[in-house]
Coordinates of C-alpha atoms (C1' of nucleotides) in Angstrom, one line a residue:
Chain A
M1141 CA 0.0 0.0 0.0
F1142 CA 1.2 3.4 -0.9
N1143 CA 1.7 5.8 1.9
E1144 CA 2.3 9.4 1.1
A1145 CA 5.5 10.4 2.8
T1146 CA 5.0 12.6 5.9
F1147 CA 8.3 12.4 7.7
A1148 CA 6.2 10.7 10.3
D1149 CA 9.4 9.5 11.9
D1150 CA 11.0 12.9 12.1
I1151 CA 10.0 15.5 14.6
A1152 CA 7.0 17.1 12.9
P1153 CA 6.8 20.8 12.3
A1154 CA 4.0 22.6 14.1
S1155 CA 2.8 24.2 10.9
V1156 CA 2.1 20.9 9.1
P1157 CA -0.6 19.0 10.9
A1158 CA -0.9 15.4 9.7
S1159 CA -4.3 16.1 8.4
A1160 CA -2.9 18.5 5.9
H1161 CA -1.6 15.5 4.0
V1162 CA -3.9 13.8 1.6
S1163 CA -4.3 10.2 2.6
G1164 CA -2.8 7.7 0.2
K1165 CA -4.5 6.4 -2.9
A1166 CA -2.7 4.1 -5.3
A1167 CA -3.7 6.1 -8.3
S1168 CA -0.6 7.6 -9.9
S1169 CA -2.3 10.9 -11.0
R1170 CA -4.9 12.9 -9.2
P1171 CA -6.5 16.3 -9.7
A1172 CA -4.4 19.2 -8.6
Q1173 CA -4.6 20.6 -5.1
Q1174 CA -5.0 24.3 -4.4
C1175 CA -1.6 26.0 -3.9
G1176 CA -3.2 28.4 -1.5
S1177 CA -4.0 25.6 1.0
C1178 CA -0.8 23.5 0.4
S1179 CA 1.3 23.1 3.5
M1180 CA 4.4 23.7 1.3
R1181 CA 3.2 27.0 0.0
S1182 CA 5.6 29.2 1.9
A1183 CA 8.5 27.2 0.6
C1184 CA 7.3 26.6 -2.9
M1185 CA 7.2 28.4 -6.2
P1186 CA 4.1 30.5 -5.9
Q1187 CA 5.4 32.2 -2.7
A1188 CA 5.8 35.5 -4.5
L1189 CA 2.3 35.6 -6.1
N1190 CA -0.7 37.7 -5.1
A1191 CA -4.2 36.2 -4.7
Q1192 CA -5.2 36.7 -8.3
E1193 CA -1.9 35.4 -9.7
L1194 CA -2.2 32.5 -7.3
S1195 CA -5.5 31.4 -8.7
R1196 CA -4.2 31.7 -12.2
F1197 CA -1.2 29.7 -11.2
D1198 CA -3.5 27.1 -9.6
S1199 CA -5.2 26.6 -12.9
I1200 CA -2.0 25.7 -14.7
V1201 CA -0.9 23.2 -12.1
S1202 CA -2.7 20.4 -13.9
A1203 CA -2.4 17.5 -11.5
T1204 CA -0.4 15.9 -8.7
R1205 CA 1.2 12.6 -9.1
L1206 CA 2.3 9.9 -6.6
I1207 CA 5.7 8.5 -7.1
K1208 CA 6.8 5.4 -5.3
R1209 CA 10.3 4.9 -3.9
G1210 CA 12.6 4.0 -6.8
D1211 CA 10.4 5.3 -9.5
A1212 CA 11.3 8.2 -11.8
I1213 CA 9.4 11.4 -12.5
Y1214 CA 11.4 11.7 -15.7
R1215 CA 14.6 10.2 -17.1
A1216 CA 17.4 11.6 -19.2
N1217 CA 16.4 12.1 -22.8
D1218 CA 12.7 12.1 -21.9
P1219 CA 11.1 15.0 -23.8
F1220 CA 10.7 18.0 -21.6
Q1221 CA 7.1 19.0 -21.0
S1222 CA 6.7 20.0 -17.3
I1223 CA 8.5 20.9 -14.2
Y1224 CA 7.5 19.4 -10.9
A1225 CA 7.1 20.8 -7.4
I1226 CA 7.7 18.4 -4.7
R1227 CA 4.6 18.2 -2.4
A1228 CA 5.9 15.6 -0.1
G1229 CA 8.8 13.1 0.0
S1230 CA 12.3 13.3 -1.4
F1231 CA 14.1 12.8 -4.7
K1232 CA 17.6 12.4 -6.1
T1233 CA 18.6 13.7 -9.5
V1234 CA 21.2 11.6 -11.3
V1235 CA 23.3 12.1 -14.4
M1236 CA 24.6 9.0 -16.1
H1237 CA 27.8 8.5 -18.0
R1238 CA 27.7 6.1 -20.9
D1239 CA 29.9 3.7 -19.0
G1240 CA 27.3 3.4 -16.3
R1241 CA 28.9 5.5 -13.6
E1242 CA 26.4 7.8 -12.1
Q1243 CA 26.7 11.2 -10.3
V1244 CA 23.9 12.2 -8.0
T1245 CA 23.6 16.0 -8.6
G1246 CA 21.2 16.7 -5.8
F1247 CA 18.8 15.5 -3.1
H1248 CA 15.5 17.4 -3.2
L1249 CA 13.0 17.9 -0.5
A1250 CA 9.4 19.2 -0.3
G1251 CA 8.9 22.6 -1.8
E1252 CA 11.7 22.3 -4.3
V1253 CA 11.3 22.2 -8.0
L1254 CA 12.6 19.6 -10.4
G1255 CA 13.1 19.5 -14.1
L1256 CA 14.5 22.8 -15.1
D1257 CA 17.4 21.1 -16.7
G1258 CA 15.0 20.3 -19.6
V1259 CA 14.4 23.9 -20.7
C1260 CA 17.6 24.2 -22.6
T1261 CA 17.4 21.3 -25.0
E1262 CA 13.7 20.4 -24.6
S1263 CA 14.7 17.1 -23.2
H1264 CA 15.8 16.2 -19.7
S1265 CA 19.5 15.6 -19.0
S1266 CA 19.1 13.8 -15.7
D1267 CA 16.9 11.2 -14.0
A1268 CA 14.7 12.4 -11.1
I1269 CA 14.1 9.4 -8.8
A1270 CA 12.0 9.2 -5.7
I1271 CA 14.1 8.0 -2.7
E1272 CA 10.9 7.5 -0.7
D1273 CA 7.2 7.4 -1.6
S1274 CA 6.5 11.0 -2.7
S1275 CA 4.1 13.2 -4.5
V1276 CA 4.6 16.1 -6.9
C1277 CA 2.6 18.8 -8.6
I1278 CA 2.9 18.8 -12.3
I1279 CA 3.4 22.3 -13.9
P1280 CA 3.2 22.2 -17.7
Y1281 CA 6.1 24.3 -18.9
A1282 CA 4.4 25.9 -21.9
L1283 CA 1.7 27.3 -19.6
L1284 CA 4.2 28.5 -17.1
E1285 CA 6.1 30.2 -19.8
S1286 CA 2.9 32.0 -21.0
M1287 CA 2.0 33.1 -17.6
C1288 CA 5.5 34.4 -17.1
A1289 CA 4.9 36.8 -19.9
E1290 CA 2.0 38.2 -18.1
S1291 CA 3.0 38.1 -14.5
K1292 CA 6.3 39.9 -13.7
S1293 CA 6.4 38.4 -10.2
L1294 CA 6.1 34.9 -11.6
Q1295 CA 8.8 35.6 -14.2
Q1296 CA 11.1 36.8 -11.5
Q1297 CA 10.4 33.8 -9.4
V1298 CA 11.2 31.4 -12.2
L1299 CA 14.4 33.3 -13.0
R1300 CA 15.4 33.3 -9.4
M1301 CA 14.8 29.6 -9.1
M1302 CA 17.0 28.9 -12.1
S1303 CA 19.7 31.2 -10.8
G1304 CA 19.5 29.6 -7.4
E1305 CA 20.0 26.2 -9.0
I1306 CA 23.1 27.6 -10.7
V1307 CA 24.5 28.9 -7.4
R1308 CA 23.7 25.6 -5.7
E1309 CA 25.6 23.6 -8.3
S1310 CA 28.6 26.0 -8.1
S1311 CA 28.9 25.4 -4.4
L1312 CA 28.7 21.6 -5.1
M1313 CA 31.5 22.0 -7.6
M1314 CA 33.5 23.7 -4.9
L1315 CA 32.7 20.8 -2.5
L1316 CA 33.7 18.1 -5.1
G1317 CA 36.7 20.0 -6.4
T1318 CA 38.4 21.2 -3.2
M1319 CA 37.2 19.3 -0.1
S1320 CA 38.4 16.2 1.6
A1321 CA 36.0 13.3 2.1
E1322 CA 35.7 14.3 5.8
Q1323 CA 34.8 17.9 4.9
R1324 CA 32.3 16.8 2.2
V1325 CA 30.4 14.5 4.6
A1326 CA 30.3 17.3 7.2
A1327 CA 29.1 19.8 4.7
F1328 CA 26.5 17.4 3.5
L1329 CA 25.1 16.9 7.0
L1330 CA 25.1 20.6 7.8
N1331 CA 23.3 21.3 4.5
L1332 CA 20.6 18.7 5.2
S1333 CA 20.3 19.9 8.7
S1334 CA 19.6 23.4 7.7
R1335 CA 17.1 22.3 5.1
M1336 CA 15.2 20.1 7.6
K1337 CA 15.2 23.0 10.0
A1338 CA 13.8 25.3 7.3
R1339 CA 10.9 22.9 7.0
G1340 CA 10.1 23.0 10.6
Y1341 CA 11.9 19.8 11.6
S1342 CA 14.7 19.4 14.1
A1343 CA 18.1 20.5 12.8
A1344 CA 19.8 18.0 15.1
E1345 CA 18.0 14.8 14.6
F1346 CA 16.5 13.4 11.4
N1347 CA 16.3 10.3 9.2
L1348 CA 18.4 10.1 6.1
R1349 CA 16.2 9.1 3.1
M1350 CA 19.2 7.9 1.0
T1351 CA 21.6 5.0 1.3
R1352 CA 25.3 5.4 2.0
E1353 CA 25.9 4.5 -1.6
E1354 CA 23.6 7.4 -2.9
M1355 CA 25.4 9.8 -0.5
G1356 CA 28.7 8.6 -1.9
N1357 CA 27.5 9.1 -5.5
F1358 CA 26.6 12.6 -4.6
L1359 CA 29.7 13.4 -2.6
G1360 CA 32.1 11.9 -5.1
M1361 CA 33.3 9.0 -2.9
K1362 CA 32.6 5.3 -2.2
L1363 CA 30.0 4.2 0.3
E1364 CA 32.7 2.7 2.5
T1365 CA 34.3 6.1 2.8
V1366 CA 31.0 7.7 3.8
S1367 CA 30.5 5.0 6.4
R1368 CA 34.1 5.6 7.8
M1369 CA 33.5 9.3 8.1
F1370 CA 30.3 8.7 10.0
S1371 CA 32.2 6.4 12.3
K1372 CA 34.9 9.0 12.7
F1373 CA 32.5 11.8 13.6
Q1374 CA 30.9 9.4 16.1
R1375 CA 34.2 8.6 17.7
E1376 CA 34.9 12.3 17.9
G1377 CA 31.6 13.0 19.6
L1378 CA 30.2 15.2 16.8
L1379 CA 27.5 12.8 15.7
Q1380 CA 25.4 9.8 16.6
T1381 CA 24.2 7.4 14.0
H1382 CA 22.0 4.4 14.0
G1383 CA 21.6 3.3 10.4
K1384 CA 19.7 6.1 8.7
R1385 CA 18.9 7.8 12.0
I1386 CA 21.2 10.8 12.5
R1387 CA 21.7 13.0 15.5
I1388 CA 24.1 15.9 15.2
V1389 CA 25.7 16.3 18.7
N1390 CA 28.0 19.2 17.9
L1391 CA 26.9 21.3 15.0
D1392 CA 29.6 24.0 15.4
A1393 CA 32.4 21.5 15.5
L1394 CA 31.0 19.8 12.4
G1395 CA 31.1 23.2 10.7
R1396 CA 34.7 23.6 11.6
V1397 CA 35.9 20.3 10.1
Chain B
M325 CA 49.2 49.1 -24.5
F326 CA 45.9 47.3 -24.4
N327 CA 45.2 45.0 -27.3
E328 CA 41.8 43.7 -27.6
A329 CA 42.0 39.9 -27.7
T330 CA 41.6 38.5 -31.2
F331 CA 43.0 35.0 -30.9
A332 CA 45.5 36.4 -33.4
D333 CA 47.7 33.4 -32.5
D334 CA 45.0 30.9 -33.3
I335 CA 43.9 30.0 -36.7
A336 CA 41.4 32.8 -37.4
P337 CA 37.9 32.0 -38.5
A338 CA 37.0 33.2 -42.0
S339 CA 33.9 34.9 -40.6
V340 CA 35.8 37.2 -38.3
P341 CA 38.0 39.6 -40.3
A342 CA 40.5 41.4 -38.0
S343 CA 38.8 44.7 -39.0
A344 CA 35.6 43.6 -37.2
H345 CA 37.4 44.1 -34.0
V346 CA 37.6 47.6 -32.5
S347 CA 41.1 48.7 -32.2
G348 CA 42.3 49.0 -28.6
K349 CA 41.7 52.1 -26.5
A350 CA 42.6 52.2 -22.9
A351 CA 39.3 53.6 -21.8
S352 CA 37.5 51.0 -19.7
S353 CA 34.0 51.8 -20.9
R354 CA 32.7 52.7 -24.4
P355 CA 29.4 53.2 -26.1
A356 CA 27.7 50.0 -27.1
Q357 CA 28.2 48.4 -30.4
Q358 CA 25.3 47.2 -32.5
C359 CA 24.5 43.6 -32.0
G360 CA 23.5 43.3 -35.6
S361 CA 27.0 43.9 -36.8
C362 CA 28.8 42.1 -34.0
S363 CA 30.9 39.2 -35.1
M364 CA 29.7 37.2 -32.2
R365 CA 26.0 37.7 -33.0
S366 CA 25.4 34.1 -34.2
A367 CA 26.8 32.7 -31.0
C368 CA 25.4 35.3 -28.6
M369 CA 22.3 36.0 -26.7
P370 CA 20.2 37.9 -29.3
Q371 CA 20.4 35.1 -31.8
A372 CA 16.7 34.3 -31.5
L373 CA 15.5 37.9 -32.0
N374 CA 13.9 39.4 -35.1
A375 CA 15.0 42.8 -36.5
Q376 CA 12.6 44.8 -34.4
E377 CA 13.5 43.0 -31.2
L378 CA 17.1 43.2 -32.0
S379 CA 17.0 47.0 -32.2
R380 CA 15.2 47.1 -28.9
F381 CA 17.8 44.8 -27.5
D382 CA 20.5 47.0 -28.8
S383 CA 19.1 49.9 -26.9
I384 CA 19.3 48.2 -23.6
V385 CA 22.9 47.1 -24.1
S386 CA 24.2 50.2 -22.5
A387 CA 28.0 49.9 -23.1
T388 CA 30.9 47.7 -23.7
R389 CA 33.8 47.5 -21.3
L390 CA 37.4 46.5 -21.8
I391 CA 38.8 44.2 -19.1
K392 CA 42.5 43.6 -18.8
R393 CA 44.0 40.3 -18.0
G394 CA 43.6 39.6 -14.3
D395 CA 40.9 42.2 -13.7
A396 CA 37.4 41.2 -12.6
I397 CA 34.1 42.2 -14.2
Y398 CA 32.4 41.5 -10.9
R399 CA 33.4 39.8 -7.6
A400 CA 31.5 37.7 -5.1
N401 CA 29.1 39.8 -3.0
D402 CA 29.1 42.6 -5.5
P403 CA 25.5 43.8 -5.9
F404 CA 24.0 42.3 -9.0
Q405 CA 23.0 44.8 -11.7
S406 CA 24.0 43.5 -15.1
I407 CA 24.9 40.5 -17.0
Y408 CA 27.7 40.5 -19.4
A409 CA 28.1 39.1 -22.9
I410 CA 31.7 38.4 -23.9
R411 CA 32.6 40.2 -27.1
A412 CA 36.2 39.1 -27.2
G413 CA 38.6 37.3 -24.9
S414 CA 38.2 34.8 -22.2
F415 CA 37.2 34.6 -18.5
K416 CA 37.2 32.3 -15.6
T417 CA 34.5 32.3 -12.9
V418 CA 35.7 31.4 -9.5
V419 CA 34.0 30.6 -6.2
M420 CA 36.0 31.1 -3.1
H421 CA 35.9 29.3 0.2
R422 CA 36.5 31.2 3.4
D423 CA 39.8 29.4 3.9
G424 CA 41.1 30.7 0.6
R425 CA 40.7 27.6 -1.5
E426 CA 39.2 28.4 -4.8
Q427 CA 37.2 26.5 -7.3
V428 CA 37.1 27.6 -10.9
T429 CA 33.6 26.9 -12.0
G430 CA 34.1 27.7 -15.7
F431 CA 36.1 29.1 -18.5
H432 CA 34.1 31.3 -20.8
L433 CA 34.7 32.3 -24.4
A434 CA 33.4 34.9 -26.7
G435 CA 29.6 34.8 -27.1
E436 CA 29.0 33.4 -23.7
V437 CA 27.1 35.2 -21.0
L438 CA 28.4 35.9 -17.5
G439 CA 26.7 36.9 -14.3
L440 CA 23.5 34.9 -14.1
D441 CA 24.5 33.6 -10.7
G442 CA 23.5 37.0 -9.3
V443 CA 19.8 36.9 -10.1
C444 CA 18.9 34.7 -7.2
T445 CA 20.2 36.8 -4.3
E446 CA 20.7 40.0 -6.1
S447 CA 24.4 39.7 -5.5
H448 CA 27.0 37.7 -7.3
S449 CA 28.3 34.5 -5.8
S450 CA 31.4 34.2 -7.9
D451 CA 34.3 36.3 -9.3
A452 CA 34.5 36.7 -13.1
I453 CA 38.1 37.3 -14.0
A454 CA 39.6 38.0 -17.4
I455 CA 42.3 35.5 -18.3
E456 CA 43.4 37.6 -21.2
D457 CA 42.6 41.2 -22.3
S458 CA 38.9 41.0 -23.1
S459 CA 35.8 43.1 -23.8
V460 CA 32.2 42.5 -22.7
C461 CA 28.8 44.0 -23.5
I462 CA 27.0 45.2 -20.4
I463 CA 23.3 44.2 -20.2
P464 CA 21.5 45.9 -17.3
Y465 CA 19.4 43.1 -15.8
A466 CA 16.4 45.3 -14.9
L467 CA 16.0 46.3 -18.5
L468 CA 16.5 42.8 -19.8
E469 CA 13.8 41.6 -17.4
S470 CA 11.4 44.2 -18.6
M471 CA 12.0 43.4 -22.2
C472 CA 11.5 39.7 -21.4
A473 CA 8.0 40.5 -20.4
E474 CA 7.3 41.8 -23.9
S475 CA 9.4 39.6 -26.1
K476 CA 8.5 35.9 -25.8
S477 CA 11.6 34.9 -27.8
L478 CA 13.9 36.9 -25.5
Q479 CA 12.2 35.4 -22.5
Q480 CA 12.7 31.9 -23.9
Q481 CA 16.3 32.7 -24.8
V482 CA 17.1 33.8 -21.3
L483 CA 15.4 30.8 -19.7
R484 CA 17.3 28.5 -22.1
M485 CA 20.6 30.1 -21.3
M486 CA 20.0 29.6 -17.6
S487 CA 18.9 26.0 -18.1
G488 CA 22.0 25.5 -20.2
E489 CA 24.2 26.7 -17.4
I490 CA 22.5 24.3 -15.0
V491 CA 23.1 21.4 -17.4
R492 CA 26.7 22.5 -18.0
E493 CA 27.3 22.5 -14.2
S494 CA 25.7 19.1 -13.8
S495 CA 28.1 17.6 -16.3
L496 CA 31.0 19.3 -14.4
M497 CA 29.8 17.7 -11.2
M498 CA 29.9 14.4 -13.0
L499 CA 33.4 15.1 -14.1
L500 CA 34.5 16.1 -10.6
G501 CA 32.6 13.3 -8.9
T502 CA 33.4 10.3 -11.0
M503 CA 36.4 10.8 -13.3
S504 CA 40.1 10.1 -12.8
A505 CA 42.5 12.9 -13.3
E506 CA 43.4 11.5 -16.7
Q507 CA 39.8 11.5 -17.8
R508 CA 39.2 15.0 -16.5
V509 CA 42.0 16.5 -18.5
A510 CA 41.0 14.6 -21.6
A511 CA 37.4 15.8 -21.2
F512 CA 38.6 19.3 -20.7
L513 CA 40.7 19.4 -23.8
L514 CA 37.9 17.9 -25.9
N515 CA 35.4 20.4 -24.5
L516 CA 37.7 23.3 -25.3
S517 CA 38.4 21.9 -28.7
S518 CA 34.8 21.7 -29.7
R519 CA 34.1 25.2 -28.4
M520 CA 37.1 26.6 -30.4
K521 CA 35.7 24.8 -33.4
A522 CA 32.3 26.2 -32.9
R523 CA 33.9 29.6 -33.1
G524 CA 35.6 28.9 -36.4
Y525 CA 39.0 28.1 -35.0
S526 CA 40.9 24.8 -35.5
A527 CA 39.6 22.0 -33.2
A528 CA 43.1 20.5 -33.2
E529 CA 45.4 23.3 -32.5
F530 CA 44.9 26.3 -30.2
N531 CA 46.4 28.2 -27.3
L532 CA 45.3 27.8 -23.8
R533 CA 44.6 31.1 -22.1
M534 CA 44.8 29.7 -18.6
T535 CA 47.7 28.4 -16.5
R536 CA 48.1 24.8 -15.3
E537 CA 47.1 26.0 -11.9
E538 CA 43.9 27.5 -13.2
M539 CA 43.1 24.3 -15.0
G540 CA 43.8 22.4 -11.9
N541 CA 41.5 24.6 -9.9
F542 CA 38.8 23.9 -12.4
L543 CA 39.4 20.2 -12.7
G544 CA 39.8 19.5 -9.0
M545 CA 43.4 18.6 -9.0
K546 CA 46.9 20.1 -8.5
L547 CA 48.8 21.8 -11.3
E548 CA 51.5 19.1 -11.1
T549 CA 48.9 16.5 -11.9
V550 CA 47.6 18.5 -14.9
S551 CA 51.2 18.7 -16.1
R552 CA 51.8 15.0 -15.7
M553 CA 48.6 14.2 -17.6
F554 CA 49.7 16.4 -20.5
S555 CA 53.1 14.6 -20.5
K556 CA 51.4 11.3 -20.4
F557 CA 49.1 12.1 -23.4
Q558 CA 52.2 13.3 -25.2
R559 CA 54.1 10.1 -24.5
E560 CA 51.1 8.2 -25.8
G561 CA 51.0 10.3 -29.0
L562 CA 47.5 11.8 -28.3
L563 CA 48.7 15.3 -27.9
Q564 CA 51.5 17.7 -28.5
T565 CA 52.1 20.6 -26.1
H566 CA 54.5 23.5 -26.0
G567 CA 53.7 25.5 -23.0
K568 CA 50.2 26.9 -23.6
R569 CA 50.2 25.8 -27.2
I570 CA 48.1 22.6 -27.7
R571 CA 47.9 20.3 -30.6
I572 CA 45.5 17.4 -30.4
V573 CA 47.0 14.6 -32.5
N574 CA 44.4 11.9 -31.8
L575 CA 41.0 13.3 -30.9
D576 CA 39.2 10.0 -31.0
A577 CA 41.7 8.3 -28.7
L578 CA 41.4 11.3 -26.3
G579 CA 37.7 10.7 -26.2
R580 CA 38.1 7.0 -25.3
V581 CA 40.4 7.7 -22.3
Chain C
dC197 C1' 71.6 39.1 -19.3
dG198 C1' 69.3 37.7 -15.4
dC199 C1' 65.0 37.4 -13.3
dC200 C1' 60.6 35.3 -12.5
dA201 C1' 56.4 33.2 -13.3
dG202 C1' 55.1 29.2 -15.0
dT203 C1' 56.1 24.4 -16.0
dT204 C1' 58.1 19.8 -15.8
dT205 C1' 59.8 15.9 -13.4
dG206 C1' 61.1 12.9 -9.5
dA207 C1' 60.7 11.0 -4.7
dT208 C1' 57.7 10.3 -1.0
dT209 C1' 53.5 10.7 1.7
dT210 C1' 48.6 10.7 2.3
dC211 C1' 44.2 9.8 1.2
dT212 C1' 40.7 7.1 -0.8
dA213 C1' 39.4 3.0 -3.5
dT214 C1' 39.2 -1.6 -3.6
dC215 C1' 38.6 -6.2 -1.9
dA216 C1' 36.9 -9.0 1.6
dA217 C1' 34.4 -10.4 5.6
dG218 C1' 31.1 -10.0 9.0
dA219 C1' 27.1 -7.5 11.5
dC220 C1' 22.7 -6.0 11.5
dA221 C1' 17.8 -5.1 10.5
dA222 C1' 13.7 -5.8 8.1
dG223 C1' 11.0 -8.7 5.7
dT224 C1' 9.5 -13.5 3.8
dG225 C1' 7.7 -17.8 3.9
dG226 C1' 7.5 -22.1 5.9
Chain D
dC862 C1' 8.0 -18.4 15.7
dC863 C1' 12.1 -19.3 13.5
dA864 C1' 15.2 -20.0 9.7
dC865 C1' 16.5 -17.6 5.8
dT866 C1' 17.0 -14.1 2.4
dT867 C1' 18.2 -9.7 1.1
dG868 C1' 19.9 -5.2 1.3
dT869 C1' 22.5 -2.2 3.9
dC870 C1' 26.1 -0.9 6.8
dT871 C1' 30.6 -1.3 9.3
dT872 C1' 35.3 -2.5 9.6
dG873 C1' 39.9 -4.2 8.3
dA874 C1' 43.8 -5.0 5.1
dT875 C1' 45.9 -3.7 1.0
dA876 C1' 46.5 -1.3 -3.4
dG877 C1' 46.5 2.6 -6.2
dA878 C1' 45.9 7.5 -7.4
dA879 C1' 46.9 12.0 -6.5
dA880 C1' 48.9 15.4 -3.2
dT881 C1' 52.9 17.1 -1.4
dC882 C1' 57.6 18.4 -1.2
dA883 C1' 61.6 19.5 -3.7
dA884 C1' 64.5 20.6 -7.6
dA885 C1' 65.5 21.9 -12.0
dC886 C1' 64.1 23.7 -16.4
dT887 C1' 61.9 27.2 -19.8
dG888 C1' 60.7 31.2 -22.1
dG889 C1' 59.4 35.9 -22.0
dC890 C1' 60.6 40.4 -20.7
dG891 C1' 62.4 44.4 -18.3

DNA sequence: CGCCAGTTTGATTTCTATCAAGACAAGTGG
DNA sequence: CCACTTGTCTTGATAGAAATCAAACTGGCG
């Protein structure tokens, strides 16, 4: 049975009562929800829109879709038609090399938008794969583009999102290009911590949704190295781990690594 | 004396007669040129515009600016006001870590656009530094944004450019995250080769504008390693180097590394 | 001509990958 | 309920790649 992800095992944010989530239905596509009543609204794309724009925006968000763990919203070379706002759950985006090696280019949480890589060539250049049962809002790009021409604030929002993605990727290049394995893992944990916090969850204690191998593919190292770094931080008293359960004991020290 | 970069030491493309370049003047800012008569037009931003849009676009390109080797167009944390189209020359973009380590996030040639990282926070997140004497067109972002609201083709062009930058950076993450030093250097040379070719220069023989250290900072390795890989390719008969002068002897084999 | 930034090359160290084995937890089916 | 599978994670031993340290070479330029 499909259960919409609710971070039930993390410390829930006060602003997201469990009832705000739609109870699971196995259908893979459902009518759109209203952005105005979505629990992710403040973190999501239409944050900058006024009431009138919001209702217009609602009308172009055609549907939501449930994605099971391991399934893809889109894959590399799929024709580009829509972008996707994450309503609930988490995803990884992956670029593949012909020889099979893969690089995870990001982990994405609720409120974030996926698929902007497709604008440039009208086909996607990465896979977007759910790392837990998740749901997304489907935003047809052609309609979004049209509405951008009319709404300056939406246009600005889309451009800002794209630019933000560019900046995010630059800092990942910095991580991959200049940091040691130890520093990369620390930076990864801190980044995740602050994003969980921004969503109302505890910054110190949360569950990782990805495996050690996926982390390694993201951080440019092998899963064994990720594991060793976790053990190291634990020995040094910066961290407690129990499988995917993470507890950051000393956030400052982790930042100084 | 300032000499506007003309790749005079590379094999010149037939479509760019030397006279197309403005002769050097030490002034750092000059009136804008007309995009319609610019030798970079086909490779540059306004490629998608019709005559009327082009003239409107010309009017928002306020000026061109000469940048000497080593000087920056903008630096991290500078307020974001304009984006810059490279008329001639080459740049590197660099993100700095507090501890002084730097990651080169890209090398940029004529026709490419710099500064889109600033849209998201209204301040730049990287430095853009000329690696040879260069010139850029200044495109005030506020005006560009306004014109985007009116010209669908310009809006699309800007969105495509941004998306292209996202894709470019993803593939760089792949390079940094999964490839050996040897493969990175090979990929770098091939990439540069194809970009030189796209500009009408020889794909096989060109001058590097950056130092070994800058390449290393880009490729996530030390300058000595870059040098060793060059020597290795040379021993294997894939490449001939003489300082910054590069001659790719076996392009296919370089692609199979 | 000599200086200097940039480059090449060699010797050694350090870090991470690789290979291998075992631990652990969750889930399955008998 | 238990044996068993399976996927994930941890840990250790070793190999391999790149960094570091050091020295010498090159070519351009004042």
